[in-house]
Amino acid sequence: AQGGRHESGRETFGHSLAVSPWGEVIAEAGTEPGILLAEIDVAQVADARRRIPSLKNKRPFTLKGPLT
């Protein structure tokens, strides 16, 4: 994630997280520049996708008009 003040004047604060499918924080970055590394248990992800099949409920959409 970006952090700090940008040329446009907006501010972002970093603090990226890697979170398990059940809401457990696996890895957490601070506000300083850095790299966040986390191990992802693909079996746990597959289990979560089986138990909570939210992608089956997706609805396609089209963006219309200018994106600003």
mmCIF file with all atom_site columns, N, CA and C in Angstrom:
data_model
loop_
_atom_site.group_PDB
_atom_site.id
_atom_site.type_symbol
_atom_site.label_atom_id
_atom_site.label_alt_id
_atom_site.label_comp_id
_atom_site.label_asym_id
_atom_site.label_entity_id
_atom_site.label_seq_id
_atom_site.pdbx_PDB_ins_code
_atom_site.Cartn_x
_atom_site.Cartn_y
_atom_site.Cartn_z
_atom_site.occupancy
_atom_site.B_iso_or_equiv
_atom_site.pdbx_formal_charge
_atom_site.auth_seq_id
_atom_site.auth_comp_id
_atom_site.auth_asym_id
_atom_site.auth_atom_id
_atom_site.pdbx_PDB_model_num
ATOM 1   N N  . ALA A 1 1  ? 0.847   -1.189  0.000   1.00 0.00 ? 1  ALA A N  1
ATOM 2   C CA . ALA A 1 1  ? 0.000   0.000   0.000   1.00 0.00 ? 1  ALA A CA 1
ATOM 3   C C  . ALA A 1 1  ? 0.880   1.235   0.000   1.00 0.00 ? 1  ALA A C  1
ATOM 4   N N  . GLN A 1 2  ? 0.354   2.272   -0.560  1.00 0.00 ? 2  GLN A N  1
ATOM 5   C CA . GLN A 1 2  ? 1.081   3.532   -0.566  1.00 0.00 ? 2  GLN A CA 1
ATOM 6   C C  . GLN A 1 2  ? 0.919   4.202   0.789   1.00 0.00 ? 2  GLN A C  1
ATOM 7   N N  . GLY A 1 3  ? 1.855   5.063   1.097   1.00 0.00 ? 3  GLY A N  1
ATOM 8   C CA . GLY A 1 3  ? 1.755   5.821   2.326   1.00 0.00 ? 3  GLY A CA 1
ATOM 9   C C  . GLY A 1 3  ? 2.355   7.194   2.156   1.00 0.00 ? 3  GLY A C  1
ATOM 10  N N  . GLY A 1 4  ? 1.815   8.161   2.864   1.00 0.00 ? 4  GLY A N  1
ATOM 11  C CA . GLY A 1 4  ? 2.357   9.510   2.828   1.00 0.00 ? 4  GLY A CA 1
ATOM 12  C C  . GLY A 1 4  ? 1.489   10.480  2.049   1.00 0.00 ? 4  GLY A C  1
ATOM 13  N N  . ARG A 1 5  ? 2.033   11.683  1.835   1.00 0.00 ? 5  ARG A N  1
ATOM 14  C CA . ARG A 1 5  ? 1.313   12.727  1.097   1.00 0.00 ? 5  ARG A CA 1
ATOM 15  C C  . ARG A 1 5  ? 1.719   12.636  -0.369  1.00 0.00 ? 5  ARG A C  1
ATOM 16  N N  . HIS A 1 6  ? 0.735   12.693  -1.253  1.00 0.00 ? 6  HIS A N  1
ATOM 17  C CA . HIS A 1 6  ? 0.957   12.573  -2.685  1.00 0.00 ? 6  HIS A CA 1
ATOM 18  C C  . HIS A 1 6  ? 0.884   13.950  -3.341  1.00 0.00 ? 6  HIS A C  1
ATOM 19  N N  . GLU A 1 7  ? 1.353   14.040  -4.596  1.00 0.00 ? 7  GLU A N  1
ATOM 20  C CA . GLU A 1 7  ? 1.384   15.320  -5.302  1.00 0.00 ? 7  GLU A CA 1
ATOM 21  C C  . GLU A 1 7  ? 0.020   15.990  -5.348  1.00 0.00 ? 7  GLU A C  1
ATOM 22  N N  . SER A 1 8  ? -1.039  15.213  -5.422  1.00 0.00 ? 8  SER A N  1
ATOM 23  C CA . SER A 1 8  ? -2.394  15.769  -5.490  1.00 0.00 ? 8  SER A CA 1
ATOM 24  C C  . SER A 1 8  ? -2.848  16.343  -4.151  1.00 0.00 ? 8  SER A C  1
ATOM 25  N N  . GLY A 1 9  ? -2.084  16.085  -3.084  1.00 0.00 ? 9  GLY A N  1
ATOM 26  C CA . GLY A 1 9  ? -2.448  16.568  -1.758  1.00 0.00 ? 9  GLY A CA 1
ATOM 27  C C  . GLY A 1 9  ? -3.119  15.517  -0.895  1.00 0.00 ? 9  GLY A C  1
ATOM 28  N N  . ARG A 1 10 ? -3.552  14.427  -1.512  1.00 0.00 ? 10 ARG A N  1
ATOM 29  C CA . ARG A 1 10 ? -4.206  13.391  -0.708  1.00 0.00 ? 10 ARG A CA 1
ATOM 30  C C  . ARG A 1 10 ? -3.169  12.647  0.129   1.00 0.00 ? 10 ARG A C  1
ATOM 31  N N  . GLU A 1 11 ? -3.628  12.056  1.202   1.00 0.00 ? 11 GLU A N  1
ATOM 32  C CA . GLU A 1 11 ? -2.749  11.272  2.068   1.00 0.00 ? 11 GLU A CA 1
ATOM 33  C C  . GLU A 1 11 ? -3.236  9.833   2.127   1.00 0.00 ? 11 GLU A C  1
ATOM 34  N N  . THR A 1 12 ? -2.300  8.902   2.149   1.00 0.00 ? 12 THR A N  1
ATOM 35  C CA . THR A 1 12 ? -2.620  7.502   2.395   1.00 0.00 ? 12 THR A CA 1
ATOM 36  C C  . THR A 1 12 ? -1.736  7.029   3.543   1.00 0.00 ? 12 THR A C  1
ATOM 37  N N  . PHE A 1 13 ? -2.169  5.983   4.203   1.00 0.00 ? 13 PHE A N  1
ATOM 38  C CA . PHE A 1 13 ? -1.533  5.638   5.465   1.00 0.00 ? 13 PHE A CA 1
ATOM 39  C C  . PHE A 1 13 ? -0.928  4.245   5.532   1.00 0.00 ? 13 PHE A C  1
ATOM 40  N N  . GLY A 1 14 ? -0.907  3.517   4.399   1.00 0.00 ? 14 GLY A N  1
ATOM 41  C CA . GLY A 1 14 ? -0.277  2.203   4.429   1.00 0.00 ? 14 GLY A CA 1
ATOM 42  C C  . GLY A 1 14 ? -1.002  1.245   5.350   1.00 0.00 ? 14 GLY A C  1
ATOM 43  N N  . HIS A 1 15 ? -0.281  0.569   6.188   1.00 0.00 ? 15 HIS A N  1
ATOM 44  C CA . HIS A 1 15 ? -0.794  -0.379  7.185   1.00 0.00 ? 15 HIS A CA 1
ATOM 45  C C  . HIS A 1 15 ? -1.542  -1.537  6.530   1.00 0.00 ? 15 HIS A C  1
ATOM 46  N N  . SER A 1 16 ? -0.911  -2.143  5.528   1.00 0.00 ? 16 SER A N  1
ATOM 47  C CA . SER A 1 16 ? -1.510  -3.290  4.838   1.00 0.00 ? 16 SER A CA 1
ATOM 48  C C  . SER A 1 16 ? -1.598  -4.493  5.768   1.00 0.00 ? 16 SER A C  1
ATOM 49  N N  . LEU A 1 17 ? -2.571  -5.354  5.497   1.00 0.00 ? 17 LEU A N  1
ATOM 50  C CA . LEU A 1 17 ? -2.780  -6.569  6.280   1.00 0.00 ? 17 LEU A CA 1
ATOM 51  C C  . LEU A 1 17 ? -2.927  -7.762  5.351   1.00 0.00 ? 17 LEU A C  1
ATOM 52  N N  . ALA A 1 18 ? -2.501  -8.921  5.810   1.00 0.00 ? 18 ALA A N  1
ATOM 53  C CA . ALA A 1 18 ? -2.845  -10.199 5.192   1.00 0.00 ? 18 ALA A CA 1
ATOM 54  C C  . ALA A 1 18 ? -3.729  -10.898 6.216   1.00 0.00 ? 18 ALA A C  1
ATOM 55  N N  . VAL A 1 19 ? -4.933  -11.276 5.792   1.00 0.00 ? 19 VAL A N  1
ATOM 56  C CA . VAL A 1 19 ? -5.934  -11.806 6.716   1.00 0.00 ? 19 VAL A CA 1
ATOM 57  C C  . VAL A 1 19 ? -6.415  -13.167 6.220   1.00 0.00 ? 19 VAL A C  1
ATOM 58  N N  . SER A 1 20 ? -6.569  -14.110 7.141   1.00 0.00 ? 20 SER A N  1
ATOM 59  C CA . SER A 1 20 ? -7.068  -15.441 6.783   1.00 0.00 ? 20 SER A CA 1
ATOM 60  C C  . SER A 1 20 ? -8.541  -15.340 6.381   1.00 0.00 ? 20 SER A C  1
ATOM 61  N N  . PRO A 1 21 ? -9.078  -16.386 5.749   1.00 0.00 ? 21 PRO A N  1
ATOM 62  C CA . PRO A 1 21 ? -10.500 -16.364 5.395   1.00 0.00 ? 21 PRO A CA 1
ATOM 63  C C  . PRO A 1 21 ? -11.421 -16.217 6.605   1.00 0.00 ? 21 PRO A C  1
ATOM 64  N N  . TRP A 1 22 ? -10.915 -16.501 7.784   1.00 0.00 ? 22 TRP A N  1
ATOM 65  C CA . TRP A 1 22 ? -11.741 -16.435 8.995   1.00 0.00 ? 22 TRP A CA 1
ATOM 66  C C  . TRP A 1 22 ? -11.467 -15.175 9.810   1.00 0.00 ? 22 TRP A C  1
ATOM 67  N N  . GLY A 1 23 ? -10.715 -14.225 9.246   1.00 0.00 ? 23 GLY A N  1
ATOM 68  C CA . GLY A 1 23 ? -10.513 -12.937 9.896   1.00 0.00 ? 23 GLY A CA 1
ATOM 69  C C  . GLY A 1 23 ? -9.279  -12.822 10.766  1.00 0.00 ? 23 GLY A C  1
ATOM 70  N N  . GLU A 1 24 ? -8.460  -13.850 10.834  1.00 0.00 ? 24 GLU A N  1
ATOM 71  C CA . GLU A 1 24 ? -7.233  -13.804 11.637  1.00 0.00 ? 24 GLU A CA 1
ATOM 72  C C  . GLU A 1 24 ? -6.158  -13.030 10.873  1.00 0.00 ? 24 GLU A C  1
ATOM 73  N N  . VAL A 1 25 ? -5.540  -12.046 11.529  1.00 0.00 ? 25 VAL A N  1
ATOM 74  C CA . VAL A 1 25 ? -4.460  -11.292 10.900  1.00 0.00 ? 25 VAL A CA 1
ATOM 75  C C  . VAL A 1 25 ? -3.221  -12.175 10.853  1.00 0.00 ? 25 VAL A C  1
ATOM 76  N N  . ILE A 1 26 ? -2.737  -12.452 9.641   1.00 0.00 ? 26 ILE A N  1
ATOM 77  C CA . ILE A 1 26 ? -1.576  -13.322 9.443   1.00 0.00 ? 26 ILE A CA 1
ATOM 78  C C  . ILE A 1 26 ? -0.290  -12.510 9.449   1.00 0.00 ? 26 ILE A C  1
ATOM 79  N N  . ALA A 1 27 ? -0.329  -11.343 8.816   1.00 0.00 ? 27 ALA A N  1
ATOM 80  C CA . ALA A 1 27 ? 0.837   -10.459 8.751   1.00 0.00 ? 27 ALA A CA 1
ATOM 81  C C  . ALA A 1 27 ? 0.331   -9.027  8.681   1.00 0.00 ? 27 ALA A C  1
ATOM 82  N N  . GLU A 1 28 ? 1.119   -8.116  9.228   1.00 0.00 ? 28 GLU A N  1
ATOM 83  C CA . GLU A 1 28 ? 0.699   -6.722  9.339   1.00 0.00 ? 28 GLU A CA 1
ATOM 84  C C  . GLU A 1 28 ? 1.884   -5.815  9.057   1.00 0.00 ? 28 GLU A C  1
ATOM 85  N N  . ALA A 1 29 ? 1.667   -4.824  8.204   1.00 0.00 ? 29 ALA A N  1
ATOM 86  C CA . ALA A 1 29 ? 2.711   -3.843  7.905   1.00 0.00 ? 29 ALA A CA 1
ATOM 87  C C  . ALA A 1 29 ? 2.430   -2.573  8.698   1.00 0.00 ? 29 ALA A C  1
ATOM 88  N N  . GLY A 1 30 ? 3.456   -1.862  8.997   1.00 0.00 ? 30 GLY A N  1
ATOM 89  C CA . GLY A 1 30 ? 3.291   -0.597  9.697   1.00 0.00 ? 30 GLY A CA 1
ATOM 90  C C  . GLY A 1 30 ? 3.072   0.544   8.711   1.00 0.00 ? 30 GLY A C  1
ATOM 91  N N  . THR A 1 31 ? 3.425   1.730   9.130   1.00 0.00 ? 31 THR A N  1
ATOM 92  C CA . THR A 1 31 ? 3.241   2.903   8.280   1.00 0.00 ? 31 THR A CA 1
ATOM 93  C C  . THR A 1 31 ? 4.505   3.275   7.527   1.00 0.00 ? 31 THR A C  1
ATOM 94  N N  . GLU A 1 32 ? 5.619   2.653   7.859   1.00 0.00 ? 32 GLU A N  1
ATOM 95  C CA . GLU A 1 32 ? 6.881   2.931   7.171   1.00 0.00 ? 32 GLU A CA 1
ATOM 96  C C  . GLU A 1 32 ? 6.979   2.100   5.892   1.00 0.00 ? 32 GLU A C  1
ATOM 97  N N  . PRO A 1 33 ? 7.760   2.558   4.907   1.00 0.00 ? 33 PRO A N  1
ATOM 98  C CA . PRO A 1 33 ? 7.942   1.762   3.687   1.00 0.00 ? 33 PRO A CA 1
ATOM 99  C C  . PRO A 1 33 ? 8.527   0.391   4.015   1.00 0.00 ? 33 PRO A C  1
ATOM 100 N N  . GLY A 1 34 ? 8.078   -0.616  3.305   1.00 0.00 ? 34 GLY A N  1
ATOM 101 C CA . GLY A 1 34 ? 8.584   -1.959  3.539   1.00 0.00 ? 34 GLY A CA 1
ATOM 102 C C  . GLY A 1 34 ? 7.859   -2.968  2.680   1.00 0.00 ? 34 GLY A C  1
ATOM 103 N N  . ILE A 1 35 ? 8.142   -4.229  2.921   1.00 0.00 ? 35 ILE A N  1
ATOM 104 C CA . ILE A 1 35 ? 7.534   -5.332  2.192   1.00 0.00 ? 35 ILE A CA 1
ATOM 105 C C  . ILE A 1 35 ? 6.833   -6.230  3.202   1.00 0.00 ? 35 ILE A C  1
ATOM 106 N N  . LEU A 1 36 ? 5.620   -6.614  2.887   1.00 0.00 ? 36 LEU A N  1
ATOM 107 C CA . LEU A 1 36 ? 4.846   -7.504  3.745   1.00 0.00 ? 36 LEU A CA 1
ATOM 108 C C  . LEU A 1 36 ? 4.868   -8.899  3.128   1.00 0.00 ? 36 LEU A C  1
ATOM 109 N N  . LEU A 1 37 ? 5.340   -9.866  3.883   1.00 0.00 ? 37 LEU A N  1
ATOM 110 C CA . LEU A 1 37 ? 5.369   -11.255 3.427   1.00 0.00 ? 37 LEU A CA 1
ATOM 111 C C  . LEU A 1 37 ? 4.464   -12.088 4.322   1.00 0.00 ? 37 LEU A C  1
ATOM 112 N N  . ALA A 1 38 ? 3.736   -13.017 3.704   1.00 0.00 ? 38 ALA A N  1
ATOM 113 C CA . ALA A 1 38 ? 2.869   -13.906 4.476   1.00 0.00 ? 38 ALA A CA 1
ATOM 114 C C  . ALA A 1 38 ? 2.766   -15.237 3.761   1.00 0.00 ? 38 ALA A C  1
ATOM 115 N N  . GLU A 1 39 ? 2.673   -16.313 4.524   1.00 0.00 ? 39 GLU A N  1
ATOM 116 C CA . GLU A 1 39 ? 2.437   -17.632 3.944   1.00 0.00 ? 39 GLU A CA 1
ATOM 117 C C  . GLU A 1 39 ? 0.937   -17.849 3.871   1.00 0.00 ? 39 GLU A C  1
ATOM 118 N N  . ILE A 1 40 ? 0.478   -18.299 2.708   1.00 0.00 ? 40 ILE A N  1
ATOM 119 C CA . ILE A 1 40 ? -0.944  -18.550 2.512   1.00 0.00 ? 40 ILE A CA 1
ATOM 120 C C  . ILE A 1 40 ? -1.158  -20.055 2.455   1.00 0.00 ? 40 ILE A C  1
ATOM 121 N N  . ASP A 1 41 ? -2.024  -20.549 3.312   1.00 0.00 ? 41 ASP A N  1
ATOM 122 C CA . ASP A 1 41 ? -2.360  -21.972 3.348   1.00 0.00 ? 41 ASP A CA 1
ATOM 123 C C  . ASP A 1 41 ? -3.435  -22.217 2.289   1.00 0.00 ? 41 ASP A C  1
ATOM 124 N N  . VAL A 1 42 ? -3.032  -22.748 1.137   1.00 0.00 ? 42 VAL A N  1
ATOM 125 C CA . VAL A 1 42 ? -3.975  -22.922 0.029   1.00 0.00 ? 42 VAL A CA 1
ATOM 126 C C  . VAL A 1 42 ? -5.090  -23.913 0.370   1.00 0.00 ? 42 VAL A C  1
ATOM 127 N N  . ALA A 1 43 ? -4.822  -24.868 1.246   1.00 0.00 ? 43 ALA A N  1
ATOM 128 C CA . ALA A 1 43 ? -5.870  -25.800 1.674   1.00 0.00 ? 43 ALA A CA 1
ATOM 129 C C  . ALA A 1 43 ? -6.930  -25.053 2.478   1.00 0.00 ? 43 ALA A C  1
ATOM 130 N N  . GLN A 1 44 ? -6.500  -24.118 3.325   1.00 0.00 ? 44 GLN A N  1
ATOM 131 C CA . GLN A 1 44 ? -7.444  -23.321 4.110   1.00 0.00 ? 44 GLN A CA 1
ATOM 132 C C  . GLN A 1 44 ? -8.276  -22.417 3.195   1.00 0.00 ? 44 GLN A C  1
ATOM 133 N N  . VAL A 1 45 ? -7.648  -21.852 2.163   1.00 0.00 ? 45 VAL A N  1
ATOM 134 C CA . VAL A 1 45 ? -8.375  -21.018 1.205   1.00 0.00 ? 45 VAL A CA 1
ATOM 135 C C  . VAL A 1 45 ? -9.407  -21.862 0.457   1.00 0.00 ? 45 VAL A C  1
ATOM 136 N N  . ALA A 1 46 ? -9.018  -23.047 0.012   1.00 0.00 ? 46 ALA A N  1
ATOM 137 C CA . ALA A 1 46 ? -9.948  -23.939 -0.692  1.00 0.00 ? 46 ALA A CA 1
ATOM 138 C C  . ALA A 1 46 ? -11.121 -24.315 0.205   1.00 0.00 ? 46 ALA A C  1
ATOM 139 N N  . ASP A 1 47 ? -10.849 -24.599 1.482   1.00 0.00 ? 47 ASP A N  1
ATOM 140 C CA . ASP A 1 47 ? -11.908 -24.937 2.435   1.00 0.00 ? 47 ASP A CA 1
ATOM 141 C C  . ASP A 1 47 ? -12.863 -23.762 2.607   1.00 0.00 ? 47 ASP A C  1
ATOM 142 N N  . ALA A 1 48 ? -12.318 -22.558 2.733   1.00 0.00 ? 48 ALA A N  1
ATOM 143 C CA . ALA A 1 48 ? -13.165 -21.371 2.895   1.00 0.00 ? 48 ALA A CA 1
ATOM 144 C C  . ALA A 1 48 ? -14.025 -21.146 1.653   1.00 0.00 ? 48 ALA A C  1
ATOM 145 N N  . ARG A 1 49 ? -13.448 -21.332 0.477   1.00 0.00 ? 49 ARG A N  1
ATOM 146 C CA . ARG A 1 49 ? -14.222 -21.153 -0.764  1.00 0.00 ? 49 ARG A CA 1
ATOM 147 C C  . ARG A 1 49 ? -15.328 -22.197 -0.882  1.00 0.00 ? 49 ARG A C  1
ATOM 148 N N  . ARG A 1 50 ? -15.069 -23.404 -0.378  1.00 0.00 ? 50 ARG A N  1
ATOM 149 C CA . ARG A 1 50 ? -16.093 -24.448 -0.403  1.00 0.00 ? 50 ARG A CA 1
ATOM 150 C C  . ARG A 1 50 ? -17.210 -24.125 0.583   1.00 0.00 ? 50 ARG A C  1
ATOM 151 N N  . ARG A 1 51 ? -16.836 -23.658 1.767   1.00 0.00 ? 51 ARG A N  1
ATOM 152 C CA . ARG A 1 51 ? -17.815 -23.387 2.819   1.00 0.00 ? 51 ARG A CA 1
ATOM 153 C C  . ARG A 1 51 ? -18.562 -22.077 2.626   1.00 0.00 ? 51 ARG A C  1
ATOM 154 N N  . ILE A 1 52 ? -17.909 -21.105 1.984   1.00 0.00 ? 52 ILE A N  1
ATOM 155 C CA . ILE A 1 52 ? -18.526 -19.797 1.733   1.00 0.00 ? 52 ILE A CA 1
ATOM 156 C C  . ILE A 1 52 ? -18.372 -19.502 0.237   1.00 0.00 ? 52 ILE A C  1
ATOM 157 N N  . PRO A 1 53 ? -19.240 -20.040 -0.600  1.00 0.00 ? 53 PRO A N  1
ATOM 158 C CA . PRO A 1 53 ? -19.068 -19.907 -2.056  1.00 0.00 ? 53 PRO A CA 1
ATOM 159 C C  . PRO A 1 53 ? -19.547 -18.554 -2.597  1.00 0.00 ? 53 PRO A C  1
ATOM 160 N N  . SER A 1 54 ? -19.012 -17.484 -2.076  1.00 0.00 ? 54 SER A N  1
ATOM 161 C CA . SER A 1 54 ? -19.479 -16.142 -2.457  1.00 0.00 ? 54 SER A CA 1
ATOM 162 C C  . SER A 1 54 ? -19.259 -15.834 -3.934  1.00 0.00 ? 54 SER A C  1
ATOM 163 N N  . LEU A 1 55 ? -18.242 -16.423 -4.563  1.00 0.00 ? 55 LEU A N  1
ATOM 164 C CA . LEU A 1 55 ? -18.000 -16.142 -5.978  1.00 0.00 ? 55 LEU A CA 1
ATOM 165 C C  . LEU A 1 55 ? -19.117 -16.685 -6.868  1.00 0.00 ? 55 LEU A C  1
ATOM 166 N N  . LYS A 1 56 ? -19.892 -17.635 -6.378  1.00 0.00 ? 56 LYS A N  1
ATOM 167 C CA . LYS A 1 56 ? -21.032 -18.140 -7.151  1.00 0.00 ? 56 LYS A CA 1
ATOM 168 C C  . LYS A 1 56 ? -22.147 -17.105 -7.232  1.00 0.00 ? 56 LYS A C  1
ATOM 169 N N  . ASN A 1 57 ? -22.135 -16.111 -6.356  1.00 0.00 ? 57 ASN A N  1
ATOM 170 C CA . ASN A 1 57 ? -23.171 -15.083 -6.323  1.00 0.00 ? 57 ASN A CA 1
ATOM 171 C C  . ASN A 1 57 ? -22.773 -13.813 -7.060  1.00 0.00 ? 57 ASN A C  1
ATOM 172 N N  . LYS A 1 58 ? -21.646 -13.832 -7.760  1.00 0.00 ? 58 LYS A N  1
ATOM 173 C CA . LYS A 1 58 ? -21.189 -12.615 -8.428  1.00 0.00 ? 58 LYS A CA 1
ATOM 174 C C  . LYS A 1 58 ? -22.150 -12.241 -9.553  1.00 0.00 ? 58 LYS A C  1
ATOM 175 N N  . ARG A 1 59 ? -22.275 -10.928 -9.777  1.00 0.00 ? 59 ARG A N  1
ATOM 176 C CA . ARG A 1 59 ? -23.109 -10.416 -10.857 1.00 0.00 ? 59 ARG A CA 1
ATOM 177 C C  . ARG A 1 59 ? -22.245 -9.573  -11.775 1.00 0.00 ? 59 ARG A C  1
ATOM 178 N N  . PRO A 1 60 ? -22.199 -9.908  -13.057 1.00 0.00 ? 60 PRO A N  1
ATOM 179 C CA . PRO A 1 60 ? -21.403 -9.095  -13.981 1.00 0.00 ? 60 PRO A CA 1
ATOM 180 C C  . PRO A 1 60 ? -21.993 -7.691  -14.102 1.00 0.00 ? 60 PRO A C  1
ATOM 181 N N  . PHE A 1 61 ? -21.143 -6.722  -14.317 1.00 0.00 ? 61 PHE A N  1
ATOM 182 C CA . PHE A 1 61 ? -21.609 -5.350  -14.499 1.00 0.00 ? 61 PHE A CA 1
ATOM 183 C C  . PHE A 1 61 ? -20.686 -4.644  -15.472 1.00 0.00 ? 61 PHE A C  1
ATOM 184 N N  . THR A 1 62 ? -21.182 -3.554  -16.014 1.00 0.00 ? 62 THR A N  1
ATOM 185 C CA . THR A 1 62 ? -20.410 -2.748  -16.943 1.00 0.00 ? 62 THR A CA 1
ATOM 186 C C  . THR A 1 62 ? -20.363 -1.329  -16.415 1.00 0.00 ? 62 THR A C  1
ATOM 187 N N  . LEU A 1 63 ? -19.178 -0.750  -16.370 1.00 0.00 ? 63 LEU A N  1
ATOM 188 C CA . LEU A 1 63 ? -19.044 0.643   -15.962 1.00 0.00 ? 63 LEU A CA 1
ATOM 189 C C  . LEU A 1 63 ? -19.419 1.522   -17.141 1.00 0.00 ? 63 LEU A C  1
ATOM 190 N N  . LYS A 1 64 ? -20.229 2.536   -16.886 1.00 0.00 ? 64 LYS A N  1
ATOM 191 C CA . LYS A 1 64 ? -20.646 3.452   -17.942 1.00 0.00 ? 64 LYS A CA 1
ATOM 192 C C  . LYS A 1 64 ? -20.221 4.858   -17.574 1.00 0.00 ? 64 LYS A C  1
ATOM 193 N N  . GLY A 1 65 ? -19.885 5.631   -18.563 1.00 0.00 ? 65 GLY A N  1
ATOM 194 C CA . GLY A 1 65 ? -19.506 7.013   -18.341 1.00 0.00 ? 65 GLY A CA 1
ATOM 195 C C  . GLY A 1 65 ? -18.042 7.140   -17.980 1.00 0.00 ? 65 GLY A C  1
ATOM 196 N N  . PRO A 1 66 ? -17.594 8.380   -17.827 1.00 0.00 ? 66 PRO A N  1
ATOM 197 C CA . PRO A 1 66 ? -16.173 8.612   -17.519 1.00 0.00 ? 66 PRO A CA 1
ATOM 198 C C  . PRO A 1 66 ? -15.835 8.185   -16.093 1.00 0.00 ? 66 PRO A C  1
ATOM 199 N N  . LEU A 1 67 ? -14.669 7.634   -15.935 1.00 0.00 ? 67 LEU A N  1
ATOM 200 C CA . LEU A 1 67 ? -14.175 7.278   -14.606 1.00 0.00 ? 67 LEU A CA 1
ATOM 201 C C  . LEU A 1 67 ? -13.277 8.400   -14.134 1.00 0.00 ? 67 LEU A C  1
ATOM 202 N N  . THR A 1 68 ? -13.626 9.021   -13.034 1.00 0.00 ? 68 THR A N  1
ATOM 203 C CA . THR A 1 68 ? -12.810 10.132  -12.522 1.00 0.00 ? 68 THR A CA 1
ATOM 204 C C  . THR A 1 68 ? -12.327 9.837   -11.145 1.00 0.00 ? 68 THR A C  1
#
